[in-house]
């Protein structure tokens, strides 16, 4: 198989791959920012004193976590037009990614906040700190240490999940592989190149993640 | 209008039930095979053999770093070039088994490494053989760390099984995709798909978080 591996075709398609590589980065970056926002809001709602608000957030989080992303993408892709809402494929795709990752982000952030011993919060109240001061100076700095690694992990998942957007004909890395395969009948060249590009992103994020982990251990030790 | 489509959807319920059976068999087979292979790899990876550990680690990284969609395209489109022709169903099971095995391997290796080394040394000093150490000392203790994420991984695998629909395996997602071509009500059709997945996944997610709570209680009591 390897002796027939055609590097010239890959070089020929490199401009397409680079374009699609940046599209993948762009799509998952937009999804990540959106998911952080949605996740923070959903987490705040989940931890709210009001039963109804907490229940709404709970239904959102659990229904996203219990269904596959592909079904969600199709739900929005086929469902929104039938409700009379017309979005472009990109917007629908980012919307689905954001809602999907947002639910997982909410759970990660919640775990981080709940990992802080209650005594600390009570001590904050006793010292006369306001709600925002407690959040800013006691809860969030400590919660960040617990959440940052799972958040990075979710980022890696998000990049890989963005490959599913190729199924609703959005141009991104997996789509580039499909295009090369269908135009030249070269699946090996097409999909292995796609895989290589994903691996580049994966190894960079993984390296960053273990760098952060070392820094965290260092900070705890001193 | 919804009432009319709703009746049609009821009529096409058999294809969804057939899809549910396919989803259950693809993910069931992959989970059984993936657990066996994953535990085997994980025990090696949590052990001492340097070369084997590195090899498995590299393979796990390759699989974890690329989207499942790309992996399934590689198996379904590139294997035939090497002379291995696979039907869609076995290709799906192989791809999903490999994915599950890689994630389970990491969970098991993590669990084994979490067992204090004093325990392993004590077992060696008591004259237990390598198999006995594993069977009576290491695995029972590491199950506490392994079990909750393992159930969580089962949920992820069931959800990932939706992606095998793209190579023509008629699972629940594919059933939805086929139905939505006739009944243009995406919300109804993929709402039903979502409910079917929810019924399987939600109890498992609850089981996972219950296990997590129970295991931590046991750990603090010790």
Coordinates of C-alpha atoms in Angstrom, one line a residue:
Chain A
X1 CA 0.0 0.0 0.0
X2 CA 2.8 2.4 1.0
X3 CA 4.7 2.0 -2.3
X4 CA 1.7 3.4 -4.1
X5 CA 1.2 6.2 -1.7
X6 CA 1.0 9.3 -3.8
X7 CA 2.6 12.3 -2.1
X8 CA 2.4 14.5 -5.2
X9 CA -1.4 14.4 -5.1
X10 CA -1.3 15.4 -1.4
X11 CA 1.0 18.3 -2.3
X12 CA -1.4 19.3 -5.0
X13 CA -4.3 19.4 -2.5
X14 CA -2.2 21.2 0.2
X15 CA -3.8 24.6 -0.4
X16 CA -7.3 23.0 0.2
X17 CA -6.0 21.2 3.3
X18 CA -4.6 24.5 4.7
X19 CA -7.8 26.3 4.0
X20 CA -9.8 23.5 5.7
X21 CA -7.3 23.3 8.6
X22 CA -7.9 26.9 9.4
X23 CA -11.7 26.3 9.0
X24 CA -11.5 23.5 11.6
X25 CA -9.5 25.8 13.9
X26 CA -12.0 28.6 13.4
X27 CA -15.1 26.4 13.9
X28 CA -13.8 24.7 17.0
X29 CA -12.5 28.0 18.4
X30 CA -15.9 29.6 17.9
X31 CA -17.5 26.6 19.4
X32 CA -15.1 26.7 22.4
X33 CA -15.8 30.4 23.2
X34 CA -19.6 29.8 22.8
X35 CA -19.4 26.7 25.0
X36 CA -17.6 28.5 27.7
X37 CA -20.2 31.2 27.8
X38 CA -23.2 28.8 27.6
X39 CA -21.5 26.5 30.1
X40 CA -20.9 29.2 32.7
X41 CA -24.5 30.4 32.4
X42 CA -25.9 26.9 32.6
X43 CA -23.7 26.1 35.6
X44 CA -24.8 29.3 37.4
X45 CA -28.4 28.3 36.6
X46 CA -27.9 24.7 37.8
X47 CA -26.5 25.9 41.2
X48 CA -29.2 28.6 41.5
X49 CA -31.4 28.6 44.7
X50 CA -34.6 28.7 42.5
X51 CA -35.9 25.2 41.8
X52 CA -37.3 26.0 38.4
X53 CA -34.2 27.7 37.1
X54 CA -32.1 24.8 38.3
X55 CA -34.5 22.3 36.7
X56 CA -34.3 24.0 33.3
X57 CA -30.5 23.9 33.3
X58 CA -30.7 20.3 34.5
X59 CA -33.0 19.2 31.7
X60 CA -30.7 21.0 29.1
X61 CA -27.5 19.4 30.5
X62 CA -28.9 15.9 30.9
X63 CA -30.6 15.8 27.5
X64 CA -27.4 16.9 25.8
X65 CA -25.2 14.5 27.7
X66 CA -27.5 11.5 27.0
X67 CA -27.8 11.9 23.2
X68 CA -25.1 11.7 20.5
X69 CA -23.7 14.9 18.9
X70 CA -24.5 13.6 15.4
X71 CA -28.2 13.3 16.3
X72 CA -28.1 16.8 17.7
X73 CA -26.5 18.2 14.6
X74 CA -29.2 16.5 12.4
X75 CA -31.9 17.8 14.8
X76 CA -30.8 21.4 14.2
X77 CA -29.9 20.9 10.6
X78 CA -33.3 19.3 9.6
X79 CA -35.3 20.7 12.5
X80 CA -34.6 24.5 12.4
X81 CA -35.8 24.9 8.8
X82 CA -39.1 23.0 9.6
X83 CA -39.6 25.5 12.4
X84 CA -39.1 28.3 9.8
X85 CA -35.7 29.3 11.1
X86 CA -33.1 29.5 8.3
X87 CA -29.5 29.5 9.2
X88 CA -26.5 28.9 7.0
X89 CA -24.7 25.5 7.5
X90 CA -21.9 27.1 9.4
X91 CA -24.1 28.9 11.9
X92 CA -26.2 25.7 12.5
X93 CA -22.9 23.7 12.9
X94 CA -21.4 26.2 15.4
X95 CA -24.8 26.4 17.2
X96 CA -24.9 22.6 17.6
X97 CA -21.3 22.4 18.7
X98 CA -21.7 25.2 21.2
X99 CA -24.9 23.7 22.8
X100 CA -23.2 20.3 23.0
X101 CA -20.0 21.4 24.5
X102 CA -21.7 23.9 26.8
X103 CA -23.4 21.1 28.7
X104 CA -20.1 19.3 29.3
X105 CA -18.5 22.6 30.3
X106 CA -21.3 23.3 32.8
X107 CA -20.6 20.0 34.5
X108 CA -16.8 20.6 34.6
X109 CA -17.2 24.1 36.0
X110 CA -19.8 22.8 38.6
X111 CA -17.4 20.1 39.7
X112 CA -14.7 22.8 40.1
X113 CA -16.9 25.1 42.2
X114 CA -18.2 22.2 44.3
X115 CA -14.7 21.0 45.0
X116 CA -14.1 24.0 47.3
X117 CA -14.7 23.1 50.9
X118 CA -17.8 24.8 52.3
X119 CA -15.8 26.1 55.3
X120 CA -13.9 28.4 52.9
X121 CA -17.1 30.0 51.7
X122 CA -18.4 30.4 55.2
X123 CA -15.1 32.0 56.2
X124 CA -15.5 34.4 53.3
X125 CA -19.0 35.3 54.5
X126 CA -17.8 35.7 58.1
X127 CA -15.0 38.0 56.9
X128 CA -17.7 40.3 55.4
X129 CA -16.9 39.6 51.7
X130 CA -19.7 40.2 49.2
X131 CA -20.9 37.5 46.8
X132 CA -18.7 38.8 44.0
X133 CA -15.7 39.2 46.2
X134 CA -16.1 35.6 47.4
X135 CA -16.3 34.4 43.8
X136 CA -13.4 36.6 42.7
X137 CA -10.9 36.0 45.6
X138 CA -11.9 32.6 47.1
X139 CA -13.9 30.3 44.8
X140 CA -12.8 31.1 41.2
X141 CA -9.0 31.1 41.8
X142 CA -9.2 27.7 43.5
X143 CA -11.8 26.3 41.1
X144 CA -9.6 27.3 38.1
X145 CA -6.9 24.9 39.2
X146 CA -9.4 22.0 39.3
X147 CA -11.2 22.8 36.1
X148 CA -8.4 23.8 33.7
X149 CA -7.3 20.3 32.8
X150 CA -10.8 18.9 32.1
X151 CA -11.5 22.1 30.1
X152 CA -8.5 21.5 27.9
X153 CA -9.6 17.9 27.5
X154 CA -13.0 19.1 26.4
X155 CA -11.2 21.4 23.9
X156 CA -9.5 18.4 22.4
X157 CA -12.9 16.6 22.2
X158 CA -14.4 19.7 20.5
X159 CA -11.8 19.8 17.8
X160 CA -12.5 16.1 17.0
X161 CA -16.2 16.6 17.2
X162 CA -16.0 19.4 14.6
X163 CA -15.3 16.6 12.1
X164 CA -19.0 15.7 12.2
X165 CA -19.8 19.1 10.7
X166 CA -18.5 17.7 7.4
X167 CA -21.7 15.6 7.3
X168 CA -23.8 18.7 6.8
X169 CA -21.4 19.8 4.0
X170 CA -19.4 22.4 6.0
X171 CA -15.8 22.7 4.6
X172 CA -13.4 21.5 7.2
X173 CA -10.5 18.9 7.5
X174 CA -12.6 15.7 7.1
X175 CA -14.5 17.3 4.2
X176 CA -11.1 17.9 2.5
X177 CA -10.3 14.2 2.8
X178 CA -13.7 13.3 1.3
X179 CA -13.1 15.7 -1.6
X180 CA -9.7 14.3 -2.4
X181 CA -11.1 10.7 -2.1
X182 CA -14.0 11.4 -4.4
X183 CA -12.1 13.4 -7.0
X184 CA -9.1 11.2 -7.3
X185 CA -10.3 7.9 -5.8
X186 CA -7.5 8.0 -3.3
X187 CA -8.9 7.3 0.2
X188 CA -5.5 6.5 1.8
X189 CA -4.0 9.8 0.7
X190 CA -7.2 11.7 1.6
X191 CA -8.0 10.4 5.0
X192 CA -4.5 9.8 6.3
X193 CA -3.6 13.4 5.5
X194 CA -6.7 14.5 7.3
X195 CA -5.7 12.4 10.3
X196 CA -2.2 13.9 10.3
X197 CA -3.6 17.4 10.6
X198 CA -5.9 16.4 13.5
X199 CA -2.9 14.8 15.2
X200 CA -0.9 18.1 14.9
X201 CA -3.7 19.9 16.9
X202 CA -4.0 17.0 19.3
X203 CA -0.3 16.9 20.2
X204 CA -0.1 20.6 20.6
X205 CA -3.1 20.7 23.0
X206 CA -1.8 17.6 24.8
X207 CA 1.6 19.2 25.3
X208 CA 0.1 22.4 26.6
X209 CA -2.1 20.3 28.9
X210 CA 0.8 18.5 30.5
X211 CA 2.8 21.8 30.8
X212 CA -0.2 23.2 32.7
X213 CA -0.3 20.1 34.9
X214 CA 3.3 20.5 35.8
X215 CA 2.8 24.2 36.7
X216 CA -0.2 23.3 38.8
X217 CA 1.8 20.7 40.8
X218 CA 4.6 23.3 41.2
X219 CA 2.2 25.9 42.5
X220 CA 0.6 23.5 45.0
X221 CA 4.0 22.4 46.3
X222 CA 5.0 25.9 47.2
Chain B
X1 CA -49.7 19.5 10.0
X2 CA -47.9 18.0 12.9
X3 CA -50.7 15.6 13.6
X4 CA -50.4 14.2 10.0
X5 CA -46.7 13.8 10.2
X6 CA -47.0 12.3 13.7
X7 CA -49.2 9.5 12.3
X8 CA -46.6 8.9 9.5
X9 CA -43.9 8.7 12.1
X10 CA -45.8 6.1 14.1
X11 CA -46.1 4.1 10.9
X12 CA -42.3 4.2 10.4
X13 CA -41.7 3.1 14.0
X14 CA -40.6 -0.4 12.9
X15 CA -37.5 1.0 11.2
X16 CA -36.6 2.9 14.4
X17 CA -36.9 -0.3 16.5
X18 CA -34.8 -2.2 14.0
X19 CA -32.3 0.7 14.2
X20 CA -32.4 0.5 18.0
X21 CA -31.5 -3.2 17.8
X22 CA -28.6 -2.5 15.4
X23 CA -27.3 0.3 17.7
X24 CA -27.6 -2.0 20.7
X25 CA -25.7 -4.8 18.9
X26 CA -23.0 -2.6 17.5
X27 CA -22.3 -1.0 20.8
X28 CA -22.9 -4.1 22.8
X29 CA -20.4 -6.2 20.8
X30 CA -17.9 -3.3 20.8
X31 CA -18.2 -2.8 24.6
X32 CA -17.6 -6.5 25.4
X33 CA -14.7 -6.9 23.0
X34 CA -13.4 -3.4 23.8
X35 CA -13.5 -4.0 27.6
X36 CA -11.5 -7.3 27.3
X37 CA -8.9 -5.8 25.0
X38 CA -8.8 -2.5 26.9
X39 CA -8.2 -4.3 30.3
X40 CA -5.5 -6.4 28.7
X41 CA -3.7 -3.3 27.2
X42 CA -4.3 -1.3 30.4
X43 CA -2.7 -3.9 32.6
X44 CA 0.4 -4.0 30.3
X45 CA 0.4 -0.2 30.2
X46 CA 0.2 0.1 34.0
X47 CA 3.0 -2.5 34.3
X48 CA 6.7 -2.4 33.9
X49 CA 7.5 -3.5 30.3
X50 CA 9.0 -0.3 28.7
X51 CA 8.7 -1.1 25.0
X52 CA 5.2 -2.6 25.1
X53 CA 4.0 0.3 27.3
X54 CA 5.4 2.8 24.8
X55 CA 3.9 1.0 21.8
X56 CA 0.4 0.8 23.4
X57 CA 0.7 4.5 24.5
X58 CA 1.6 5.6 20.9
X59 CA -1.4 3.7 19.5
X60 CA -3.7 5.1 22.1
X61 CA -2.5 8.6 21.3
X62 CA -3.1 8.0 17.5
X63 CA -6.7 6.9 18.2
X64 CA -7.4 9.6 20.8
X65 CA -5.9 12.3 18.6
X66 CA -8.1 11.6 15.5
X67 CA -11.9 11.9 15.2
X68 CA -13.8 8.6 15.1
X69 CA -15.4 9.7 11.8
X70 CA -11.9 9.7 10.2
X71 CA -11.1 6.3 11.7
X72 CA -14.2 4.8 10.4
X73 CA -13.5 6.2 6.9
X74 CA -9.9 4.8 7.1
X75 CA -11.2 1.3 8.0
X76 CA -14.1 1.3 5.5
X77 CA -12.3 2.9 2.5
X78 CA -8.6 2.2 2.9
X79 CA -8.7 -1.4 4.1
X80 CA -10.2 -2.6 0.7
X81 CA -7.2 -1.0 -1.0
X82 CA -5.0 -3.4 1.0
X83 CA -7.2 -6.3 -0.1
X84 CA -9.3 -6.5 3.1
X85 CA -13.0 -6.1 2.2
X86 CA -15.3 -5.5 5.0
X87 CA -19.0 -5.2 5.2
X88 CA -20.3 -2.1 6.9
X89 CA -21.4 -3.9 10.1
X90 CA -18.1 -5.6 10.9
X91 CA -16.1 -2.5 9.9
X92 CA -18.3 -0.5 12.4
X93 CA -17.7 -3.1 15.2
X94 CA -14.0 -3.2 14.6
X95 CA -13.6 0.6 14.6
X96 CA -15.8 1.0 17.7
X97 CA -14.0 -1.8 19.5
X98 CA -10.7 -0.3 18.9
X99 CA -11.9 3.1 20.1
X100 CA -13.4 1.7 23.2
X101 CA -10.3 -0.4 24.0
X102 CA -8.1 2.7 23.7
X103 CA -10.1 4.8 26.2
X104 CA -10.6 1.8 28.6
X105 CA -6.9 1.1 28.4
X106 CA -6.1 4.6 29.7
X107 CA -8.8 4.3 32.5
X108 CA -7.4 0.9 33.6
X109 CA -3.8 2.0 33.5
X110 CA -4.7 5.1 35.6
X111 CA -6.5 2.9 38.1
X112 CA -3.5 0.6 38.4
X113 CA -1.1 3.4 38.9
X114 CA -3.3 4.9 41.6
X115 CA -2.7 1.8 43.8
X116 CA 0.0 2.8 46.3
X117 CA 3.3 1.2 45.5
X118 CA 3.6 0.0 49.1
X119 CA 0.8 -2.4 48.4
X120 CA 2.6 -3.8 45.3
X121 CA 5.8 -4.1 47.3
X122 CA 4.0 -5.8 50.2
X123 CA 2.4 -8.3 47.8
X124 CA 5.8 -9.1 46.2
X125 CA 7.4 -9.4 49.7
X126 CA 4.6 -11.9 50.6
X127 CA 5.8 -14.1 47.8
X128 CA 2.8 -13.7 45.5
X129 CA 3.3 -14.4 41.9
X130 CA 2.7 -11.6 39.3
X131 CA -0.7 -13.1 38.5
X132 CA -1.7 -13.3 42.1
X133 CA -0.5 -9.7 42.8
X134 CA -2.7 -8.5 40.0
X135 CA -5.7 -10.7 40.9
X136 CA -5.8 -10.3 44.6
X137 CA -4.1 -7.0 45.4
X138 CA -3.9 -4.6 42.5
X139 CA -7.1 -5.1 40.5
X140 CA -9.6 -5.2 43.4
X141 CA -8.2 -1.9 44.8
X142 CA -8.0 -0.2 41.4
X143 CA -11.6 -1.2 40.5
X144 CA -12.7 1.6 42.8
X145 CA -11.0 4.2 40.6
X146 CA -11.8 2.3 37.4
X147 CA -15.5 1.6 37.7
X148 CA -17.1 5.1 37.6
X149 CA -15.2 6.4 34.5
X150 CA -15.6 2.9 32.9
X151 CA -19.4 3.3 33.0
X152 CA -19.0 6.8 31.7
X153 CA -16.9 5.5 28.8
X154 CA -19.7 3.0 28.0
X155 CA -22.1 5.9 27.5
X156 CA -19.6 7.7 25.3
X157 CA -19.2 4.5 23.2
X158 CA -22.9 4.1 22.8
X159 CA -23.1 7.7 21.7
X160 CA -20.2 7.3 19.3
X161 CA -21.9 4.3 17.7
X162 CA -24.2 6.9 16.0
X163 CA -21.3 7.8 13.8
X164 CA -21.2 4.4 12.1
X165 CA -24.4 5.5 10.4
X166 CA -22.3 7.3 7.8
X167 CA -21.0 4.1 6.3
X168 CA -24.6 2.8 5.8
X169 CA -25.2 0.8 9.0
X170 CA -28.9 1.4 9.6
X171 CA -28.8 2.2 13.3
X172 CA -31.1 4.7 15.1
X173 CA -29.4 7.8 13.7
X174 CA -29.5 6.4 10.1
X175 CA -33.2 5.4 10.6
X176 CA -33.8 9.0 11.5
X177 CA -31.8 10.3 8.5
X178 CA -33.8 8.0 6.2
X179 CA -37.1 9.0 7.7
X180 CA -36.5 12.7 7.5
X181 CA -36.2 12.4 3.7
X182 CA -39.9 11.4 3.7
X183 CA -41.2 13.3 6.6
X184 CA -39.7 16.8 6.5
X185 CA -40.2 17.4 10.2
X186 CA -36.7 17.4 11.6
X187 CA -37.8 18.3 15.2
X188 CA -40.2 15.3 15.3
X189 CA -38.0 12.8 13.7
X190 CA -34.7 13.6 15.5
X191 CA -36.6 14.3 18.7
X192 CA -37.6 10.6 18.5
X193 CA -34.0 9.6 17.8
X194 CA -32.9 11.6 20.8
X195 CA -35.5 10.0 23.1
X196 CA -34.4 6.5 22.0
X197 CA -30.7 7.3 22.9
X198 CA -31.8 9.1 26.1
X199 CA -33.6 6.0 27.3
X200 CA -30.4 4.0 27.0
X201 CA -27.8 6.5 28.1
X202 CA -29.5 8.5 30.9
X203 CA -29.7 5.5 33.4
X204 CA -26.1 4.7 32.7
X205 CA -25.0 8.3 33.4
X206 CA -26.9 8.2 36.7
X207 CA -25.3 4.8 37.5
X208 CA -21.8 6.3 36.8
X209 CA -22.3 9.3 39.1
X210 CA -23.9 7.1 41.8
X211 CA -20.9 4.8 41.6
X212 CA -18.6 7.8 41.8
X213 CA -20.3 9.0 45.0
X214 CA -20.3 5.5 46.6
X215 CA -16.7 4.9 45.7
X216 CA -15.5 8.2 47.3
X217 CA -17.4 7.4 50.4
X218 CA -15.7 4.1 50.6
X219 CA -12.3 5.8 50.0
X220 CA -12.8 8.3 52.8
X221 CA -14.0 5.7 55.2
X222 CA -10.7 3.8 54.8

